[in-house]
């Protein structure tokens, strides 16, 4: 892993940065850098971020539980990893990487359904993958759309998304200086997706305060100018959250202290702010963002549930037995869930024939506090 050696961090950040090409109005890799997303179509890369070392995992238990229910990799269970650095195209702008991914995902879903006798497919998406899966479904013809189970999706952004652009993100590695990766994060169009927007954060709600200025969700463009430099084609990426018009079961963690505001003593953004932990959420995603699609999605959808699990953090959702029971129940028995904590009916493991295929959408990166 490139980040294990401090001397390699700068090289890693330079190679992982994205470059904006004004001529094509699109983002690409740095010159001379080629990247690929391994194990597309399989859940192999979901079990362990590094399948060779297997020294860390937070989705292996989930995949194993599905296999105990009768699912099989590349038969009834499929994985769709994505290069987190790239956002799908906002209205009026291209995204060659996003278009290519959606094309591959469409073919994967069609194949999953075809080899299972035309059965509908359930798309399970985690964190940033929830917003990605939402955009994917909106771009498909209505009769083609399938069941959707987003877990911990930051529909309207997170306050900590602002801190990532100011101070970087060490990916949870204590030996890495977050500031060393700040330039990389500022180069990514996808870094705009987690910024708070007015779908959940009110115009009067302070998100960042300095000695001379208060920034709200209406002031994100000014905030980017203040921390600069930052290249943005469009802000925000998506202004609306229309229903995908499919059966949806959202699973969210609540009851965990979550930063609601970043307070700077002065006007120097290079100093770490005080995080005001007065909000609810899952420790990363604010409650208002987790719930931003409710109740709007209840009205046009044939089925909608917001399933809340208390005292489970964003990073702990797929390692908690109670949460896994809720997620798997939403996949296998959505019509039976009336409240958080529901369990699948007793009986032998089985895969119901009317929605037996599942495509798991997962990104390669998860922002952490």
XYZ file of C-alpha atoms in Angstrom:
369
model
C 0.000 0.000 0.000
C 1.482 3.321 -1.141
C 0.451 5.218 2.005
C 2.338 2.963 4.416
C 5.573 4.833 3.754
C 5.415 8.535 4.546
C 7.914 9.309 1.779
C 5.538 7.851 -0.801
C 2.494 9.882 0.216
C 3.343 12.898 -1.938
C 3.904 10.673 -4.968
C 0.622 8.889 -4.293
C -1.266 12.177 -4.003
C 0.185 13.460 -7.269
C -0.668 10.280 -9.145
C -4.194 10.017 -7.743
C -5.091 13.640 -8.470
C -7.496 14.416 -11.296
C -6.861 16.994 -14.013
C -9.550 19.205 -15.504
C -9.393 19.457 -19.311
C -11.108 22.683 -20.356
C -11.203 21.665 -24.023
C -13.379 18.610 -23.308
C -14.964 20.062 -20.127
C -14.113 16.801 -18.381
C -11.766 15.300 -15.802
C -9.041 12.745 -16.459
C -6.055 11.117 -14.782
C -2.776 12.948 -14.411
C -0.529 12.606 -17.485
C 1.125 9.190 -17.639
C -1.178 7.647 -15.018
C -3.474 4.738 -15.822
C -5.935 3.358 -13.284
C -8.370 0.467 -13.219
C -11.047 -0.754 -10.831
C -10.408 -4.458 -10.124
C -12.962 -7.241 -9.640
C -15.851 -5.524 -11.427
C -18.852 -7.835 -11.326
C -17.588 -9.767 -8.312
C -17.849 -9.200 -4.553
C -14.226 -10.256 -4.110
C -13.007 -6.688 -3.737
C -15.767 -5.923 -1.225
C -14.607 -8.495 1.287
C -11.188 -6.899 1.743
C -9.891 -3.586 0.357
C -6.609 -5.433 -0.212
C -7.529 -9.055 -1.102
C -3.863 -10.104 -0.996
C -3.284 -9.005 2.603
C -6.765 -9.390 4.066
C -5.782 -7.205 6.997
C -8.966 -5.142 7.097
C -12.609 -5.600 6.143
C -15.997 -4.154 6.947
C -18.132 -5.883 4.280
C -16.910 -9.472 4.510
C -19.506 -10.281 7.171
C -22.283 -8.864 4.993
C -21.251 -10.906 1.950
C -20.887 -14.024 4.093
C -24.392 -13.550 5.526
C -25.828 -13.263 2.021
C -24.012 -16.438 0.993
C -25.559 -18.224 3.964
C -28.900 -17.151 2.544
C -28.118 -18.885 -0.721
C -26.514 -16.134 -2.784
C -23.449 -17.012 -4.881
C -20.815 -14.686 -6.275
C -21.225 -14.085 -10.024
C -24.430 -16.120 -10.035
C -26.928 -14.291 -7.839
C -24.590 -11.785 -6.154
C -22.513 -9.232 -8.040
C -20.235 -6.340 -7.171
C -19.928 -2.983 -8.909
C -16.969 -0.977 -7.539
C -16.364 2.561 -8.785
C -13.414 4.961 -8.988
C -14.446 7.347 -6.210
C -12.407 10.199 -7.683
C -14.885 10.843 -10.469
C -18.424 12.187 -10.219
C -21.089 11.297 -12.729
C -21.949 14.109 -15.082
C -23.942 17.025 -13.673
C -26.567 18.540 -15.991
C -24.985 20.097 -19.041
C -21.508 18.633 -18.506
C -19.811 15.421 -19.651
C -18.223 12.664 -17.585
C -16.555 9.979 -19.651
C -15.679 7.906 -16.574
C -19.200 8.190 -15.139
C -20.817 7.286 -18.476
C -18.554 4.275 -18.893
C -19.346 3.072 -15.372
C -23.094 3.418 -15.825
C -22.811 1.508 -19.087
C -20.971 -1.348 -17.366
C -23.423 -1.315 -14.457
C -26.404 -1.432 -16.825
C -24.951 -4.449 -18.616
C -24.178 -6.142 -15.299
C -27.733 -5.658 -14.010
C -29.164 -6.955 -17.279
C -26.876 -9.983 -17.173
C -27.748 -10.696 -13.524
C -31.440 -10.655 -14.407
C -31.009 -12.672 -17.585
C -29.074 -15.572 -16.046
C -31.708 -15.750 -13.283
C -34.671 -16.135 -15.579
C -35.515 -12.451 -15.903
C -35.919 -11.858 -12.167
C -35.794 -8.257 -10.851
C -32.511 -7.066 -9.359
C -32.021 -5.398 -5.986
C -29.342 -2.699 -5.925
C -27.704 -2.370 -2.486
C -25.609 0.781 -2.174
C -23.434 2.055 0.657
C -22.589 5.654 1.586
C -21.472 7.609 -1.517
C -22.639 4.568 -3.501
C -26.196 5.501 -2.490
C -26.037 8.829 -4.309
C -24.319 7.108 -7.224
C -27.006 4.402 -7.380
C -29.708 7.079 -7.213
C -28.279 8.885 -10.235
C -27.976 5.563 -12.067
C -31.646 4.758 -11.526
C -32.771 8.227 -12.600
C -31.013 7.701 -15.929
C -32.829 4.434 -16.710
C -36.263 4.056 -18.364
C -38.972 3.694 -15.732
C -40.062 0.096 -16.633
C -36.455 -1.030 -16.351
C -35.824 0.266 -12.816
C -35.346 -2.132 -9.898
C -35.501 -2.312 -6.104
C -33.088 -0.015 -4.223
C -31.572 -0.437 -0.724
C -29.265 2.527 0.060
C -27.364 2.305 3.358
C -26.098 5.502 5.070
C -26.432 7.610 1.916
C -25.417 11.283 2.368
C -28.244 12.626 0.203
C -27.626 16.286 0.999
C -23.928 16.204 1.892
C -22.081 16.259 5.198
C -20.510 19.037 7.248
C -17.254 17.093 7.385
C -17.089 17.292 3.583
C -16.084 20.920 4.052
C -13.270 19.925 6.421
C -11.875 17.437 3.887
C -11.313 20.230 1.379
C -9.654 22.399 4.039
C -7.487 19.839 5.817
C -7.408 16.749 3.602
C -8.252 13.212 4.641
C -5.833 10.545 5.842
C -8.276 7.696 5.072
C -8.213 6.695 8.723
C -4.443 6.056 8.690
C -2.943 7.795 11.744
C 0.584 7.807 10.296
C -0.488 9.865 7.258
C -0.664 13.662 7.454
C -4.101 14.638 6.079
C -2.653 17.851 4.655
C -0.414 15.761 2.397
C -3.533 14.568 0.563
C -5.354 17.893 0.522
C -4.247 18.796 -2.993
C -5.514 15.494 -4.327
C -8.951 15.959 -2.778
C -9.217 19.490 -4.078
C -8.547 18.247 -7.609
C -11.506 15.858 -7.591
C -14.905 16.872 -8.900
C -16.382 14.166 -6.669
C -15.265 16.189 -3.644
C -18.176 18.522 -4.334
C -20.741 15.757 -3.893
C -20.386 15.514 -0.079
C -20.646 19.269 0.453
C -23.767 20.332 2.398
C -26.592 21.670 0.261
C -29.884 23.374 0.886
C -31.927 20.188 0.457
C -31.229 19.554 4.151
C -29.217 22.429 5.604
C -31.168 25.647 6.069
C -30.022 29.067 4.928
C -29.768 30.201 8.544
C -27.784 27.201 9.804
C -24.082 28.034 10.310
C -21.797 25.261 9.052
C -18.396 26.967 9.246
C -17.527 30.010 11.323
C -14.372 32.100 11.296
C -13.534 35.334 13.075
C -14.874 37.388 10.161
C -17.394 35.170 8.353
C -20.137 32.588 8.812
C -20.787 30.107 6.010
C -24.100 28.318 5.435
C -25.180 25.879 2.724
C -25.997 28.935 0.597
C -22.392 30.125 0.923
C -20.512 27.025 -0.254
C -19.206 28.795 -3.376
C -17.817 31.594 -1.191
C -16.298 28.990 1.126
C -14.458 27.365 -1.801
C -13.144 30.760 -2.868
C -11.940 31.419 0.676
C -10.003 28.152 1.039
C -8.832 28.183 -2.633
C -7.608 27.315 -5.053
C -10.421 25.086 -6.227
C -11.611 24.255 -9.747
C -15.332 23.617 -10.132
C -17.419 23.275 -13.244
C -20.704 23.485 -11.402
C -21.935 23.830 -7.838
C -23.829 22.054 -6.471
C -23.540 18.922 -8.574
C -27.234 18.082 -8.221
C -29.835 20.498 -6.910
C -32.791 18.131 -6.716
C -33.435 14.709 -5.175
C -36.255 13.269 -7.298
C -37.628 9.876 -6.381
C -36.205 6.968 -8.410
C -39.803 5.679 -8.471
C -38.869 2.183 -7.383
C -39.352 0.344 -4.080
C -36.805 1.887 -1.683
C -35.676 0.858 1.793
C -33.201 3.347 3.307
C -31.117 2.026 6.228
C -29.460 4.679 8.402
C -27.592 4.889 11.681
C -28.781 7.499 14.182
C -28.043 8.526 17.756
C -24.308 9.088 17.237
C -22.764 12.516 17.892
C -22.069 14.070 14.494
C -20.312 17.381 13.725
C -22.808 20.107 12.922
C -20.373 22.996 12.634
C -16.662 23.737 12.185
C -15.537 26.685 14.317
C -12.227 28.417 13.526
C -10.668 30.748 16.101
C -9.410 33.124 13.435
C -9.436 33.275 9.640
C -6.630 30.771 9.030
C -8.066 27.618 7.457
C -4.751 25.777 7.865
C -5.424 25.448 11.596
C -7.725 22.661 12.730
C -11.173 23.895 13.757
C -13.191 22.964 16.797
C -15.873 20.489 15.752
C -19.204 21.326 17.358
C -20.672 17.904 18.147
C -24.260 18.870 18.891
C -25.908 17.056 16.027
C -27.450 13.656 15.464
C -26.496 11.257 12.708
C -24.099 8.346 12.249
C -20.910 10.163 13.230
C -20.144 11.168 9.646
C -23.422 11.874 7.889
C -25.719 14.407 9.539
C -29.243 13.288 10.364
C -30.789 15.970 8.153
C -28.862 14.583 5.187
C -29.696 10.943 5.951
C -33.404 11.839 6.062
C -33.410 14.370 3.205
C -35.476 12.118 0.899
C -38.173 11.475 3.491
C -41.101 12.164 3.140
C -40.710 13.279 -0.493
C -39.997 9.747 -1.720
C -42.984 8.256 0.089
C -45.545 9.849 -2.178
C -44.514 8.670 -5.673
C -42.977 5.334 -4.648
C -44.849 2.065 -4.551
C -42.845 1.203 -1.458
C -40.672 3.319 0.814
C -39.219 2.684 4.258
C -36.766 4.678 6.352
C -35.167 2.152 8.718
C -33.251 3.724 11.615
C -30.768 1.805 13.747
C -29.696 3.593 16.908
C -26.149 4.038 18.203
C -24.364 2.553 15.196
C -21.719 4.621 13.418
C -21.245 5.080 9.687
C -18.238 2.769 9.608
C -19.858 0.187 11.875
C -23.062 -0.480 9.969
C -21.843 -3.525 8.060
C -20.192 -5.016 11.136
C -23.209 -4.836 13.443
C -25.359 -7.969 13.612
C -28.614 -6.076 14.235
C -27.994 -3.770 11.270
C -27.113 -6.675 8.999
C -30.412 -8.307 9.947
C -32.260 -5.132 8.948
C -30.393 -4.789 5.639
C -30.863 -8.422 4.678
C -34.530 -8.297 5.682
C -34.931 -5.265 3.410
C -33.453 -7.301 0.561
C -35.306 -10.556 1.152
C -38.565 -9.516 2.815
C -39.174 -5.786 2.214
C -42.924 -6.113 2.599
C -42.493 -7.453 6.150
C -40.437 -4.621 7.610
C -42.486 -2.146 9.604
C -39.835 -0.808 11.971
C -36.139 -0.926 12.703
C -34.944 -4.177 14.188
C -37.210 -6.432 12.129
C -35.847 -9.878 11.508
C -36.398 -12.287 8.677
C -39.013 -14.919 9.463
C -37.689 -18.089 11.017
C -36.942 -20.886 8.637
C -34.200 -22.299 6.458
C -32.057 -19.901 4.464
C -33.515 -19.296 1.031
C -33.556 -16.784 -1.800
C -37.087 -15.728 -2.780
C -37.569 -16.325 -6.496
C -39.180 -12.930 -7.163
C -36.096 -10.867 -6.272
C -33.235 -13.251 -5.922
C -30.460 -11.279 -7.652
C -28.548 -8.532 -5.891
C -26.008 -6.084 -7.276
C -23.945 -4.402 -4.554
C -22.734 -0.901 -5.459
C -19.751 0.115 -3.347
C -17.178 2.843 -3.737
C -13.477 2.431 -3.117
C -13.376 5.260 -0.582
C -15.346 6.151 2.514
C -14.831 9.513 4.172
C -14.153 9.229 7.876
C -14.191 11.838 10.641
